[in-house]
Coordinates of C-alpha atoms in Angstrom, one line a residue:
Chain Y
M1 CA -61.3 71.8 -5.4
S2 CA -64.0 73.1 -3.2
L3 CA -67.1 71.7 -1.4
A4 CA -70.5 72.0 -3.4
M5 CA -72.3 71.6 0.0
S6 CA -71.8 73.1 3.7
R7 CA -72.2 70.8 6.7
N8 CA -75.5 71.8 7.2
D9 CA -76.8 71.3 3.5
L10 CA -75.1 67.8 3.6
A11 CA -77.0 66.6 6.6
E12 CA -80.1 67.8 5.6
Y13 CA -79.7 66.2 2.3
M14 CA -78.7 62.9 3.7
A15 CA -81.9 63.0 5.7
Q16 CA -83.8 63.2 2.7
I17 CA -82.2 60.5 0.9
F18 CA -81.6 58.0 3.9
P19 CA -84.8 58.6 5.8
Q20 CA -84.5 54.9 7.3
V21 CA -80.8 55.4 8.6
H22 CA -79.8 58.9 8.9
R23 CA -80.1 59.7 12.5
D24 CA -77.7 56.7 13.0
F25 CA -75.1 59.1 11.3
V26 CA -73.5 62.4 12.2
I27 CA -71.1 64.5 10.4
E28 CA -68.4 65.5 13.0
E29 CA -66.3 67.3 10.5
L30 CA -66.4 68.5 6.7
H31 CA -63.3 69.2 4.8
E32 CA -62.3 69.4 1.1
D33 CA -60.5 66.3 1.3
S34 CA -62.1 64.5 4.4
I35 CA -64.8 64.0 6.8
V36 CA -65.5 62.4 10.0
M37 CA -68.4 60.7 10.7
R38 CA -70.0 59.2 13.7
L39 CA -72.1 56.2 14.0
V40 CA -74.2 56.5 16.8
V41 CA -74.2 52.8 17.9
E42 CA -77.6 51.3 19.1
D43 CA -78.8 47.5 19.6
R44 CA -79.4 47.0 16.0
H45 CA -75.4 47.6 15.3
L46 CA -74.0 45.1 17.5
R47 CA -73.3 41.3 16.9
P48 CA -73.4 38.4 19.6
G49 CA -71.0 39.5 22.2
G50 CA -72.1 43.2 22.4
T51 CA -69.6 45.0 20.1
V52 CA -70.4 46.6 16.6
S53 CA -71.0 44.7 13.7
G54 CA -69.1 43.8 10.5
P55 CA -72.2 45.3 8.5
S56 CA -72.3 48.3 10.6
M57 CA -68.6 48.9 10.1
F58 CA -69.3 48.3 6.4
G59 CA -72.1 50.8 6.4
L60 CA -70.1 53.5 8.5
A61 CA -67.4 53.4 5.7
D62 CA -69.6 53.3 2.8
V63 CA -71.9 56.1 4.1
S64 CA -68.8 58.3 4.8
V65 CA -67.2 58.0 1.5
Y66 CA -70.6 58.4 -0.2
A67 CA -71.3 61.8 1.7
L68 CA -67.9 63.2 0.9
I69 CA -68.6 62.5 -2.7
L70 CA -72.0 64.4 -2.1
A71 CA -70.5 67.5 -0.4
R72 CA -68.0 67.6 -3.4
K73 CA -69.9 67.1 -6.4
G74 CA -73.2 68.3 -5.2
R75 CA -76.7 66.8 -5.0
L76 CA -78.2 64.6 -7.4
S77 CA -74.6 63.2 -7.9
L78 CA -75.1 59.4 -8.5
A79 CA -72.5 57.1 -7.2
V80 CA -72.6 53.2 -6.7
T81 CA -70.2 51.6 -4.6
T82 CA -68.2 49.1 -7.3
N83 CA -65.5 47.6 -4.6
S84 CA -64.5 47.6 -1.0
S85 CA -61.8 46.1 1.2
L86 CA -62.1 46.1 4.8
D87 CA -59.8 45.0 7.2
F88 CA -60.9 44.2 10.9
L89 CA -57.7 45.1 13.1
R90 CA -59.2 45.1 16.9
K91 CA -62.4 44.6 18.8
P92 CA -64.5 47.6 19.0
L93 CA -65.0 48.8 22.6
G94 CA -68.3 48.0 24.5
G95 CA -70.8 50.7 24.5
K96 CA -68.9 53.3 22.7
D97 CA -69.8 54.8 19.2
M98 CA -67.6 54.6 16.4
I99 CA -65.7 57.5 14.6
A100 CA -65.0 57.1 11.0
H101 CA -61.9 59.3 9.4
C102 CA -62.3 59.3 6.0
R103 CA -59.9 60.4 3.2
M104 CA -60.6 61.3 -0.7
L105 CA -57.8 59.6 -2.4
K106 CA -59.0 60.3 -5.8
L107 CA -62.5 62.0 -7.3
G108 CA -61.8 61.5 -10.9
R109 CA -64.5 62.0 -13.9
S110 CA -65.9 58.2 -13.8
L111 CA -64.1 57.0 -10.3
A112 CA -63.8 58.0 -6.6
V113 CA -61.7 56.2 -4.3
G114 CA -61.8 57.0 -0.5
D115 CA -60.3 55.4 2.8
V116 CA -61.4 55.1 6.0
L117 CA -60.0 54.4 9.7
M118 CA -62.7 53.6 12.1
F119 CA -62.1 54.4 15.9
S120 CA -64.1 53.3 19.1
E121 CA -64.8 56.7 20.5
G122 CA -62.1 57.7 23.0
S123 CA -59.5 55.4 21.5
D124 CA -56.7 55.9 19.1
K125 CA -56.0 52.5 18.0
P126 CA -57.9 51.6 14.8
V127 CA -60.6 49.0 14.8
A128 CA -61.0 48.7 11.0
R129 CA -59.9 50.4 7.9
A130 CA -61.9 50.4 4.6
T131 CA -61.1 51.6 0.9
M132 CA -64.4 52.1 -0.9
T133 CA -64.7 52.7 -4.8
Y134 CA -67.4 54.2 -6.2
S135 CA -68.3 54.4 -10.0
L136 CA -69.9 57.9 -11.1
P137 CA -71.9 57.8 -14.1
P138 CA -72.4 60.5 -16.6
E139 CA -74.9 62.8 -15.2
G140 CA -78.7 61.7 -15.9
S141 CA -77.7 58.2 -17.1
A142 CA -78.6 56.1 -14.0
A143 CA -78.6 53.1 -16.4
A144 CA -74.5 53.5 -16.5
A145 CA -74.4 53.5 -12.5
F146 CA -72.8 49.9 -12.4
G147 CA -70.2 50.4 -15.0
Chain T
M1 CA -62.0 16.2 5.2
S2 CA -65.4 15.7 6.4
L3 CA -68.2 18.0 7.9
A4 CA -68.4 18.1 11.6
M5 CA -72.0 19.1 11.9
S6 CA -75.0 18.2 9.6
R7 CA -77.1 20.6 7.9
N8 CA -79.8 20.4 10.3
D9 CA -77.4 20.8 13.5
L10 CA -75.9 23.5 11.8
A11 CA -79.1 25.4 11.3
E12 CA -80.2 24.7 15.0
Y13 CA -76.5 26.2 16.2
M14 CA -77.2 28.8 14.2
A15 CA -80.4 29.8 15.6
Q16 CA -78.6 29.7 19.2
I17 CA -76.0 31.9 18.5
F18 CA -77.6 34.5 16.1
P19 CA -81.1 34.8 17.5
Q20 CA -81.6 37.9 16.2
V21 CA -81.0 37.1 12.5
H22 CA -81.2 33.8 12.1
R23 CA -84.6 33.7 10.6
D24 CA -82.6 36.1 7.7
F25 CA -80.5 33.1 6.5
V26 CA -81.4 29.9 5.3
I27 CA -78.9 27.1 4.4
E28 CA -79.9 25.7 1.0
E29 CA -77.0 23.2 0.4
L30 CA -74.0 22.0 2.6
H31 CA -71.1 20.1 1.0
E32 CA -67.4 19.4 2.6
D33 CA -66.3 22.5 0.7
S34 CA -69.1 24.6 -0.1
I35 CA -72.2 26.0 1.1
V36 CA -75.4 27.7 -0.5
M37 CA -76.8 30.3 1.6
R38 CA -80.3 32.2 1.0
L39 CA -80.8 35.8 2.4
V40 CA -84.7 36.0 3.0
V41 CA -84.9 39.7 1.7
E42 CA -86.9 41.9 3.9
D43 CA -87.2 45.8 3.9
R44 CA -84.4 46.0 6.5
H45 CA -82.2 44.7 3.8
L46 CA -82.9 47.3 1.2
R47 CA -81.6 50.5 0.4
P48 CA -83.3 53.5 -1.1
G49 CA -84.3 52.3 -4.5
G50 CA -85.7 49.0 -3.2
T51 CA -82.4 47.0 -3.9
V52 CA -80.5 45.1 -1.1
S53 CA -77.9 47.1 0.4
G54 CA -74.2 46.7 0.5
P55 CA -74.0 45.9 4.4
S56 CA -76.6 43.1 3.6
M57 CA -74.5 41.7 1.2
F58 CA -71.6 42.1 3.3
G59 CA -73.8 40.2 6.2
L60 CA -74.7 37.5 3.6
A61 CA -70.9 36.7 2.5
D62 CA -69.9 36.7 6.2
V63 CA -72.5 34.3 7.4
S64 CA -71.8 32.1 4.4
V65 CA -68.4 31.6 5.1
Y66 CA -68.7 31.4 9.1
A67 CA -71.3 28.8 8.7
L68 CA -69.0 26.4 6.6
I69 CA -66.3 26.8 9.1
L70 CA -68.5 25.7 11.8
A71 CA -69.7 23.1 9.8
R72 CA -66.1 21.8 9.2
K73 CA -64.8 22.8 12.6
G74 CA -67.8 22.0 14.8
R75 CA -69.8 24.1 17.5
L76 CA -67.7 26.3 19.8
S77 CA -65.0 27.1 17.1
L78 CA -64.1 30.4 17.4
A79 CA -63.2 32.8 14.4
V80 CA -63.0 36.3 13.6
T81 CA -63.0 37.9 10.2
T82 CA -60.1 39.8 9.9
N83 CA -60.2 40.9 6.0
S84 CA -62.6 41.2 3.5
S85 CA -63.0 42.4 -0.1
L86 CA -66.4 42.7 -2.0
D87 CA -67.1 44.0 -5.7
F88 CA -70.5 44.7 -6.5
L89 CA -71.1 43.8 -10.1
R90 CA -74.8 44.3 -11.0
K91 CA -77.5 45.9 -9.6
P92 CA -79.9 43.1 -7.6
L93 CA -83.2 42.3 -9.0
G94 CA -86.0 43.8 -6.8
G95 CA -88.1 41.2 -4.7
K96 CA -85.8 38.6 -5.1
D97 CA -84.0 36.6 -2.4
M98 CA -80.3 36.6 -2.4
I99 CA -78.4 33.4 -3.0
A100 CA -74.9 32.9 -2.1
H101 CA -72.5 30.2 -3.3
C102 CA -69.5 29.8 -1.2
R103 CA -66.4 27.7 -1.6
M104 CA -63.6 27.3 1.2
L105 CA -60.2 28.2 -0.3
K106 CA -58.3 27.2 2.8
L107 CA -58.9 25.8 6.0
G108 CA -55.7 26.1 8.0
R109 CA -54.6 25.9 11.5
S110 CA -54.8 29.8 12.2
L111 CA -56.4 31.1 8.9
A112 CA -59.6 30.2 7.1
V113 CA -60.4 31.9 3.6
G114 CA -63.7 31.7 1.8
D115 CA -65.0 33.2 -1.5
V116 CA -68.6 33.9 -2.3
L117 CA -70.3 34.7 -5.6
M118 CA -74.0 36.4 -4.8
F119 CA -76.6 36.3 -7.4
S120 CA -80.3 37.5 -7.0
E121 CA -82.5 34.3 -7.2
G122 CA -83.5 33.0 -10.5
S123 CA -80.3 34.8 -12.3
D124 CA -77.3 33.6 -13.3
K125 CA -75.5 36.7 -13.4
P126 CA -73.4 37.6 -10.4
V127 CA -74.3 40.6 -8.2
A128 CA -71.4 40.7 -6.3
R129 CA -68.2 39.0 -5.4
A130 CA -66.7 38.6 -1.8
T131 CA -63.6 37.0 -0.2
M132 CA -63.5 36.9 3.6
T133 CA -60.9 35.6 5.6
Y134 CA -61.0 34.4 9.5
S135 CA -58.6 34.2 12.1
L136 CA -59.0 31.1 14.0
P137 CA -57.5 31.3 17.1
P138 CA -56.3 28.3 19.5
E139 CA -58.9 26.7 21.2
G140 CA -59.8 28.5 24.5
S141 CA -58.1 31.5 23.7
A142 CA -60.7 34.3 23.0
A143 CA -58.1 36.8 23.8
A144 CA -56.1 35.8 20.7
A145 CA -58.8 36.0 18.4
F146 CA -58.0 39.2 17.0
G147 CA -54.4 38.1 16.0
Chain J
M1 CA -71.2 37.4 -26.3
S2 CA -68.7 35.9 -28.6
L3 CA -64.7 36.0 -28.7
A4 CA -62.9 38.9 -31.1
M5 CA -60.0 37.0 -31.4
S6 CA -58.9 33.3 -31.4
R7 CA -56.3 32.1 -29.2
N8 CA -53.5 32.4 -31.8
D9 CA -54.6 36.1 -32.5
L10 CA -54.2 36.6 -28.9
A11 CA -51.1 35.3 -28.6
E12 CA -49.5 37.2 -31.7
Y13 CA -51.2 40.6 -30.2
M14 CA -49.7 40.3 -26.4
A15 CA -46.2 39.2 -28.1
Q16 CA -46.4 42.4 -30.0
I17 CA -47.5 44.9 -27.1
F18 CA -45.5 42.9 -24.2
P19 CA -42.0 42.2 -25.9
Q20 CA -40.3 42.1 -22.7
V21 CA -42.4 39.7 -21.1
H22 CA -44.5 37.7 -23.4
R23 CA -42.5 34.5 -23.4
D24 CA -43.2 34.1 -19.6
F25 CA -46.8 33.5 -20.5
V26 CA -48.5 31.1 -22.0
I27 CA -52.6 30.9 -23.1
E28 CA -53.4 27.3 -22.3
E29 CA -57.2 27.7 -23.2
L30 CA -59.2 30.6 -24.0
H31 CA -63.2 30.4 -23.7
E32 CA -65.9 33.2 -24.1
D33 CA -65.7 34.0 -20.2
S34 CA -62.7 32.3 -18.9
I35 CA -58.9 32.0 -19.8
V36 CA -56.2 29.3 -18.4
M37 CA -53.0 30.9 -18.4
R38 CA -49.5 29.4 -17.7
L39 CA -46.5 31.4 -16.1
V40 CA -43.5 29.8 -17.1
V41 CA -41.7 30.2 -14.1
E42 CA -37.9 31.4 -14.3
D43 CA -35.4 32.4 -11.6
R44 CA -36.4 35.9 -11.8
H45 CA -40.0 35.1 -10.6
L46 CA -38.6 33.3 -7.5
R47 CA -38.3 35.0 -4.1
P48 CA -35.6 34.1 -1.5
G49 CA -36.5 30.3 -0.7
G50 CA -36.9 29.5 -4.5
T51 CA -40.9 29.9 -4.5
V52 CA -43.0 32.3 -6.9
S53 CA -43.0 35.8 -5.6
G54 CA -45.8 37.8 -4.8
P55 CA -45.1 40.5 -7.7
S56 CA -45.0 37.4 -10.0
M57 CA -48.1 36.0 -8.9
F58 CA -49.9 39.7 -9.2
G59 CA -48.6 39.9 -12.7
L60 CA -50.0 36.6 -13.4
A61 CA -53.4 37.6 -12.4
D62 CA -53.3 41.0 -13.9
V63 CA -52.0 39.7 -17.5
S64 CA -54.5 36.6 -17.2
V65 CA -57.8 39.4 -17.0
Y66 CA -56.2 41.7 -19.5
A67 CA -56.1 39.1 -22.1
L68 CA -59.3 38.1 -21.6
I69 CA -60.7 41.4 -21.7
L70 CA -58.6 41.7 -25.0
A71 CA -59.8 38.4 -26.6
R72 CA -63.3 39.8 -25.8
K73 CA -63.2 43.6 -26.8
G74 CA -60.5 43.0 -29.6
R75 CA -57.0 44.8 -30.3
L76 CA -56.4 48.6 -29.3
S77 CA -59.0 48.0 -26.1
L78 CA -57.7 50.2 -23.7
A79 CA -57.9 49.0 -20.3
V80 CA -56.3 50.0 -17.1
T81 CA -55.9 48.1 -13.7
T82 CA -57.8 50.1 -11.2
N83 CA -58.2 47.7 -8.2
S84 CA -56.9 44.4 -7.3
S85 CA -57.3 42.1 -4.3
L86 CA -55.1 39.2 -3.6
D87 CA -54.8 36.0 -1.1
F88 CA -52.3 34.0 -0.7
L89 CA -53.2 30.9 0.5
R90 CA -50.3 28.1 0.2
K91 CA -46.7 28.1 -0.5
P92 CA -46.2 27.5 -4.2
L93 CA -44.6 24.1 -5.3
G94 CA -40.8 24.8 -6.1
G95 CA -39.6 23.8 -9.9
K96 CA -43.2 24.2 -11.2
D97 CA -45.0 26.5 -13.6
M98 CA -48.0 28.4 -12.1
I99 CA -51.4 27.9 -13.9
A100 CA -54.0 30.6 -13.6
H101 CA -58.0 29.8 -13.9
C102 CA -59.5 33.2 -14.8
R103 CA -63.2 33.6 -14.9
M104 CA -64.7 37.1 -16.0
L105 CA -67.3 38.3 -13.6
K106 CA -68.4 41.2 -15.3
L107 CA -67.4 42.8 -18.5
G108 CA -69.5 46.1 -18.7
R109 CA -69.3 49.3 -20.7
S110 CA -67.0 51.1 -18.4
L111 CA -65.7 48.4 -15.8
A112 CA -64.4 44.9 -16.1
V113 CA -64.0 42.5 -13.2
G114 CA -62.0 38.7 -13.3
D115 CA -61.2 36.5 -10.7
V116 CA -58.5 34.3 -10.8
L117 CA -57.4 30.9 -9.0
M118 CA -53.6 30.0 -9.4
F119 CA -52.1 26.8 -9.1
S120 CA -48.8 25.1 -8.9
E121 CA -48.7 22.9 -11.8
G122 CA -50.2 19.3 -10.8
S123 CA -51.7 20.5 -7.8
D124 CA -55.6 21.2 -7.2
K125 CA -55.0 23.2 -4.1
P126 CA -55.2 26.9 -4.8
V127 CA -51.9 29.0 -4.1
A128 CA -53.4 32.1 -4.4
R129 CA -56.6 34.2 -5.4
A130 CA -57.1 37.4 -7.0
T131 CA -59.9 39.8 -8.2
M132 CA -58.5 42.4 -10.7
T133 CA -60.7 45.4 -11.7
Y134 CA -60.3 47.4 -14.9
S135 CA -61.8 51.0 -16.0
L136 CA -62.5 50.5 -20.0
P137 CA -62.4 54.0 -21.2
P138 CA -64.4 54.9 -24.2
E139 CA -62.6 54.3 -27.4
G140 CA -59.7 56.9 -28.1
S141 CA -59.8 58.6 -24.9
A142 CA -56.5 57.6 -23.1
A143 CA -56.8 60.5 -21.0
A144 CA -59.7 59.0 -19.4
A145 CA -58.1 55.7 -18.5
F146 CA -57.4 56.6 -14.8
G147 CA -61.1 57.1 -14.3
Chain A
M1 CA -43.1 50.1 21.3
S2 CA -40.0 50.7 19.9
L3 CA -37.8 49.5 17.3
A4 CA -35.5 46.3 17.3
M5 CA -33.3 47.4 14.5
S6 CA -32.0 51.0 13.5
R7 CA -32.5 52.1 10.0
N8 CA -28.5 50.9 9.1
D9 CA -28.9 47.8 10.5
L10 CA -32.3 47.1 8.9
A11 CA -30.8 48.2 5.3
E12 CA -27.8 45.8 6.0
Y13 CA -30.2 42.8 6.8
M14 CA -32.3 43.5 3.9
A15 CA -29.3 43.5 1.8
Q16 CA -28.2 40.1 3.2
I17 CA -31.6 38.4 2.7
F18 CA -32.9 40.1 -0.3
P19 CA -29.5 40.1 -2.4
Q20 CA -31.3 40.1 -6.0
V21 CA -33.3 43.2 -5.3
H22 CA -32.2 45.3 -2.5
R23 CA -30.5 47.9 -4.7
D24 CA -34.0 48.6 -6.0
F25 CA -35.1 49.9 -2.3
V26 CA -33.9 52.5 -0.1
I27 CA -34.8 53.2 3.3
E28 CA -35.7 57.2 3.2
E29 CA -37.2 57.3 7.1
L30 CA -37.8 54.5 9.6
H31 CA -40.1 55.5 12.7
E32 CA -41.5 53.1 15.5
D33 CA -45.1 53.1 13.3
S34 CA -44.0 54.1 10.0
I35 CA -41.3 53.5 7.3
V36 CA -40.6 55.9 4.0
M37 CA -39.3 53.4 1.2
R38 CA -38.2 54.5 -2.2
L39 CA -38.1 52.5 -5.2
V40 CA -35.3 53.3 -7.6
V41 CA -37.1 53.0 -10.8
E42 CA -35.3 51.0 -13.6
D43 CA -36.4 49.7 -17.1
R44 CA -37.4 46.5 -15.7
H45 CA -39.7 48.1 -13.1
L46 CA -41.7 49.7 -16.3
R47 CA -44.6 48.5 -18.2
P48 CA -45.1 49.2 -21.9
G49 CA -45.5 52.9 -22.1
G50 CA -42.8 53.7 -19.8
T51 CA -44.5 53.9 -16.4
V52 CA -44.0 51.8 -13.3
S53 CA -45.7 48.3 -13.6
G54 CA -48.3 47.1 -11.2
P55 CA -46.0 44.1 -10.0
S56 CA -43.3 46.9 -9.1
M57 CA -45.9 48.8 -7.0
F58 CA -47.2 45.5 -5.3
G59 CA -43.4 44.9 -4.8
L60 CA -42.8 47.9 -3.2
A61 CA -46.0 48.1 -1.2
D62 CA -44.9 44.4 0.1
V63 CA -41.3 45.3 1.0
S64 CA -42.2 48.5 2.9
V65 CA -44.5 46.8 5.0
Y66 CA -42.1 44.0 5.8
A67 CA -39.2 45.9 6.4
L68 CA -41.4 47.5 9.1
I69 CA -42.3 44.4 10.5
L70 CA -38.5 43.2 10.7
A71 CA -37.5 46.8 12.2
R72 CA -40.1 45.9 15.0
K73 CA -40.0 42.3 15.5
G74 CA -36.2 42.1 15.0
R75 CA -33.9 39.7 12.4
L76 CA -35.3 36.2 11.8
S77 CA -38.8 37.1 12.3
L78 CA -40.8 35.0 10.2
A79 CA -43.7 36.9 8.1
V80 CA -45.7 35.8 5.4
T81 CA -48.1 37.8 3.3
T82 CA -51.6 36.4 3.3
N83 CA -53.8 39.1 1.7
S84 CA -53.1 42.5 0.0
S85 CA -55.5 45.0 -1.8
L86 CA -54.3 47.7 -4.1
D87 CA -55.8 50.6 -5.9
F88 CA -54.3 52.3 -8.6
L89 CA -55.5 56.0 -8.3
R90 CA -53.2 57.8 -11.1
K91 CA -50.7 57.3 -13.9
P92 CA -47.2 57.5 -12.3
L93 CA -44.8 60.3 -13.6
G94 CA -42.4 59.2 -16.2
G95 CA -38.8 59.1 -15.2
K96 CA -39.6 59.3 -11.4
D97 CA -38.8 57.2 -8.6
M98 CA -41.6 56.0 -6.3
I99 CA -42.0 56.8 -2.8
A100 CA -43.9 54.7 -0.5
H101 CA -45.6 55.9 3.0
C102 CA -46.5 53.0 5.1
R103 CA -48.0 52.8 8.3
M104 CA -48.5 50.0 10.8
L105 CA -52.0 49.6 11.5
K106 CA -52.0 46.5 13.6
L107 CA -48.7 44.3 15.0
G108 CA -50.5 41.7 16.9
R109 CA -49.2 38.1 18.0
S110 CA -50.2 36.4 15.0
L111 CA -51.0 39.1 12.1
A112 CA -49.9 42.6 11.1
V113 CA -51.4 44.9 8.6
G114 CA -49.9 47.9 7.0
D115 CA -51.0 50.1 4.7
V116 CA -49.4 52.2 2.1
L117 CA -49.7 55.3 0.2
M118 CA -47.5 55.3 -3.2
F119 CA -46.3 58.8 -4.8
S120 CA -44.2 59.6 -7.8
E121 CA -41.1 61.5 -6.4
G122 CA -42.4 65.3 -6.3
S123 CA -45.5 64.8 -6.3
D124 CA -48.3 64.9 -3.6
K125 CA -50.9 63.2 -5.6
P126 CA -51.3 59.4 -4.5
V127 CA -50.6 57.1 -7.4
A128 CA -51.8 54.1 -5.7
R129 CA -52.9 52.6 -2.4
A130 CA -52.1 49.4 -0.8
T131 CA -52.8 47.4 2.4
M132 CA -50.8 44.4 3.2
T133 CA -51.6 41.4 6.0
Y134 CA -49.0 39.3 7.1
S135 CA -49.0 36.0 9.0
L136 CA -46.6 35.7 12.1
P137 CA -46.0 32.5 12.8
P138 CA -44.7 31.3 16.3
E139 CA -41.1 31.6 16.5
G140 CA -39.2 28.6 14.7
S141 CA -42.6 27.5 13.2
A142 CA -42.2 27.8 9.5
A143 CA -44.3 25.4 8.7
A144 CA -46.9 27.2 10.2
A145 CA -46.2 30.1 8.1
F146 CA -49.2 29.9 5.9
G147 CA -51.8 29.9 8.5

């Protein structure tokens, strides 16, 4: 097990493939089996009341696991989210970025599973927990991406 | 079991409480135990490749169940999403709105659970499935909203 | 889409492959995209208090979706549960069998997803909801069963 | 945050309330925010093929989180499982006990959430992951247990 991309390579590649949103996400740490990803919280990530919205937390979890798959499998890897579960545990702190700690639980031939704990920056109480499953189609078979 | 709000009242109320996003969502049908909600797909709901993104589908499922809780319990109801599970089944069709069919499975004193099937308009093959759980704190106790 | 096995063939095949537990389960109905399965509730399915236990409901949901995959794909199909989500909605009625209504949401090349509503016999209020995902490895490749 | 019961008290109490199954489970470690629980694998926990069954893993996860709630909240605590998600990651090793590592993510006034990683004894690769949510009804209100 080793990384196919460095943190810099991964950040550059994500900027290419996610031109609309890559500024929202900053890779804080990258290890072989884990990644720490920051969501730079802007107004568009908030829900009424001023805290980070559910879709924004879903997006953070999804991007975190996907980035770790890319770092391990390399550019051009196909991966499609097939399942997710999320638990919303506490109200996020207002005015704080969200920090996601993601572990790879399985990186198989056809499925990858990562879990994610999300925190408001500066707090050690988790705001949300997520697990994301990805289908990894055989190289070149985009048609197979949805299983 | 009966509705506390008509479809028109519900639409007006959602426009008040979700001023940023209410134009994204149209209530197509409202029944006592179910609702049909349309996501009017715009560029901001798409991911690279041009299909509806995961966060947008999460948001559609979340809004659908929440709207049905409001219709049943009435304005001012507090409800906080505590859990969700989603399965992504097929690639959405490009250029089509998403239509969510949501059933209330349980509307208890302190928890509500709804499930949702999402389709690309004009197709009968589900694109995604979701279940959302809400905590319903006692009236007036916003502090209790996260259980 | 058509069935590879009749209800009788399926019941016989399940008796062969699940010799320990097949008497617990009775196929009530079998259609192309759905199955109705009865759990014949015995003492071993109960938890303290006398209602059907969580593991028994998990087992009922798992067997229901698996049986429907077999009916569609035929004997010898390999299928491994990779993900499940369950919501427990109401206390089951004491002294009643559980009836599971299962729909196939997706039966793809490599993944199958079914969802299940479970009722105490004679009630129309769901006791539990489940979604089960199966990995369908290529024929003959048992080693790939876990993705 | 501190424990309301010691490991010995908890083991004794579980023997009282789960007379049928308490011999299946051994508390290996108990801390304020975590517990390690062993499933002593017997034939009845296996599925065809000889590995630990899905319902047995569900039961292990459920008992682990419930035991940790008891240890924190004390005897007589009411707690009802309302939601669970499980990911099955790898085939368990044959002939090995299962070891569950459970963390409490939230122990609120009305909801508790714990997550669990399960391993075959002697392996550091997770076999399964689970999250369990419990509704904690107000003391004495058994009727409210299902929310």
